[in-house]
Amino acid sequence: MSSDIIRDFDHIIPPKRLAKIGGEDVDVSIFSTRATLKLIEMTDTPEKLEQLENGQNIDGFVDVVATACQRSNPVITKDWLLDNIDMITLIEFAKFVLEPILKKMDELDQVEDKTGKN
């Protein structure tokens, strides 16, 4: 009997999420750990979340969106987004990019609330 344990995590494939913005194609199917950590750091206290909701730290927010995009298209940087995309388009694009990770974070919060770990 072998004691080897083999687990294949490559079969965990999220649904495709493709976008076109400013003439550039981007695949945001995978929200990278780096982008997730940046998002958590920006929203880890009620004060930081309130600041973001009040329009402060937009620069950091755009950086998170750009980080999520760079995995598939290195052209899309924070500066590229700020220089080439109008604000309304950027907001809608950011919603699209962040939708899966925000949904997952909300699910985790609900689980923590139910188990009393919050």
Short mmCIF file of C-alpha atoms in Angstrom, two decimals:
data_model
loop_
_atom_site.label_atom_id
_atom_site.label_comp_id
_atom_site.label_asym_id
_atom_site.label_seq_id
_atom_site.Cartn_x
_atom_site.Cartn_y
_atom_site.Cartn_z
CA MET A 1 0.00 0.00 0.00
CA SER A 2 1.41 3.36 -1.03
CA SER A 3 1.44 6.32 1.33
CA ASP A 4 1.57 8.87 -1.51
CA ILE A 5 -1.01 11.60 -1.46
CA ILE A 6 -1.65 13.38 -4.71
CA ARG A 7 -4.11 16.21 -5.11
CA ASP A 8 -4.65 18.03 -8.36
CA PHE A 9 -5.73 21.60 -7.75
CA ASP A 10 -5.56 22.49 -11.45
CA HIS A 11 -9.08 21.16 -11.95
CA ILE A 12 -10.48 24.05 -9.89
CA ILE A 13 -11.14 26.38 -12.78
CA PRO A 14 -13.35 29.44 -12.33
CA PRO A 15 -15.71 30.44 -15.12
CA LYS A 16 -14.20 32.60 -17.87
CA ARG A 17 -14.54 36.33 -17.30
CA LEU A 18 -13.31 38.29 -20.30
CA ALA A 19 -13.51 42.02 -20.88
CA LYS A 20 -12.44 44.55 -23.45
CA ILE A 21 -11.50 48.02 -22.25
CA GLY A 22 -9.76 50.82 -24.08
CA GLY A 23 -9.07 48.46 -26.98
CA GLU A 24 -7.33 45.96 -24.70
CA ASP A 25 -8.52 42.41 -23.99
CA VAL A 26 -8.26 41.18 -20.43
CA ASP A 27 -9.05 37.88 -18.76
CA VAL A 28 -10.05 38.42 -15.14
CA SER A 29 -11.22 34.85 -14.55
CA ILE A 30 -8.62 34.47 -11.82
CA PHE A 31 -8.42 37.18 -9.18
CA SER A 32 -4.81 36.84 -8.06
CA THR A 33 -3.74 36.43 -4.45
CA ARG A 34 -1.74 39.66 -4.78
CA ALA A 35 -4.85 41.59 -5.82
CA THR A 36 -6.88 39.93 -3.06
CA LEU A 37 -4.34 40.89 -0.40
CA LYS A 38 -4.31 44.48 -1.64
CA LEU A 39 -8.11 44.58 -1.48
CA ILE A 40 -8.15 43.14 2.04
CA GLU A 41 -5.54 45.66 3.18
CA MET A 42 -7.68 48.49 1.80
CA THR A 43 -10.84 47.30 3.53
CA ASP A 44 -9.66 45.58 6.72
CA THR A 45 -11.04 48.18 9.11
CA PRO A 46 -14.39 50.00 9.19
CA GLU A 47 -12.50 53.29 8.85
CA LYS A 48 -10.74 52.20 5.67
CA LEU A 49 -13.98 50.88 4.22
CA GLU A 50 -15.76 54.12 5.04
CA GLN A 51 -12.96 56.15 3.43
CA LEU A 52 -13.26 54.09 0.25
CA GLU A 53 -17.05 54.47 0.22
CA ASN A 54 -16.59 58.23 0.58
CA GLY A 55 -14.38 58.40 -2.50
CA GLN A 56 -11.05 58.44 -0.70
CA ASN A 57 -8.17 56.15 -1.68
CA ILE A 58 -9.47 55.79 -5.24
CA ASP A 59 -5.84 55.51 -6.30
CA GLY A 60 -5.43 52.37 -4.20
CA PHE A 61 -8.70 50.97 -5.51
CA VAL A 62 -7.59 51.43 -9.12
CA ASP A 63 -4.30 49.75 -8.21
CA VAL A 64 -6.23 46.66 -7.03
CA VAL A 65 -8.18 46.53 -10.30
CA ALA A 66 -4.99 46.93 -12.35
CA THR A 67 -3.23 44.22 -10.34
CA ALA A 68 -6.10 41.84 -11.09
CA CYS A 69 -5.79 42.62 -14.82
CA GLN A 70 -2.02 42.42 -15.17
CA ARG A 71 -1.94 38.64 -14.92
CA SER A 72 -3.45 38.41 -18.40
CA ASN A 73 -2.56 41.81 -19.85
CA PRO A 74 0.50 43.65 -18.48
CA VAL A 75 -0.47 46.79 -20.44
CA ILE A 76 -3.26 47.48 -17.96
CA THR A 77 -1.59 49.32 -15.11
CA LYS A 78 -3.03 51.77 -12.63
CA ASP A 79 -1.62 54.65 -14.69
CA TRP A 80 -2.99 53.17 -17.92
CA LEU A 81 -6.48 52.93 -16.41
CA LEU A 82 -6.32 56.47 -14.99
CA ASP A 83 -5.01 57.92 -18.27
CA ASN A 84 -7.11 56.00 -20.82
CA ILE A 85 -10.49 55.25 -19.27
CA ASP A 86 -13.24 57.64 -18.24
CA MET A 87 -14.50 57.42 -14.67
CA ILE A 88 -17.91 55.88 -15.46
CA THR A 89 -16.34 53.13 -17.58
CA LEU A 90 -13.71 52.53 -14.91
CA ILE A 91 -16.37 52.11 -12.22
CA GLU A 92 -18.34 49.62 -14.32
CA PHE A 93 -15.16 47.75 -15.25
CA ALA A 94 -14.07 47.63 -11.60
CA LYS A 95 -17.47 46.18 -10.62
CA PHE A 96 -17.00 43.45 -13.23
CA VAL A 97 -13.43 42.67 -12.16
CA LEU A 98 -14.19 42.63 -8.43
CA GLU A 99 -17.58 40.91 -8.52
CA PRO A 100 -16.39 37.32 -7.85
CA ILE A 101 -13.96 38.19 -5.06
CA LEU A 102 -16.41 40.52 -3.31
CA LYS A 103 -19.07 37.82 -3.50
CA LYS A 104 -16.66 35.27 -2.00
CA MET A 105 -15.59 37.68 0.77
CA ASP A 106 -19.26 38.34 1.58
CA GLU A 107 -19.94 34.58 1.77
CA LEU A 108 -17.00 34.16 4.16
CA ASP A 109 -18.26 37.03 6.32
CA GLN A 110 -21.69 35.40 6.51
CA VAL A 111 -20.14 32.08 7.57
CA GLU A 112 -18.11 33.87 10.27
CA ASP A 113 -21.23 35.67 11.48
CA LYS A 114 -23.13 32.38 11.75
CA THR A 115 -20.33 30.68 13.66
CA GLY A 116 -19.85 33.69 15.94
CA LYS A 117 -16.23 34.29 14.97
CA ASN A 118 -16.71 37.93 14.16
#
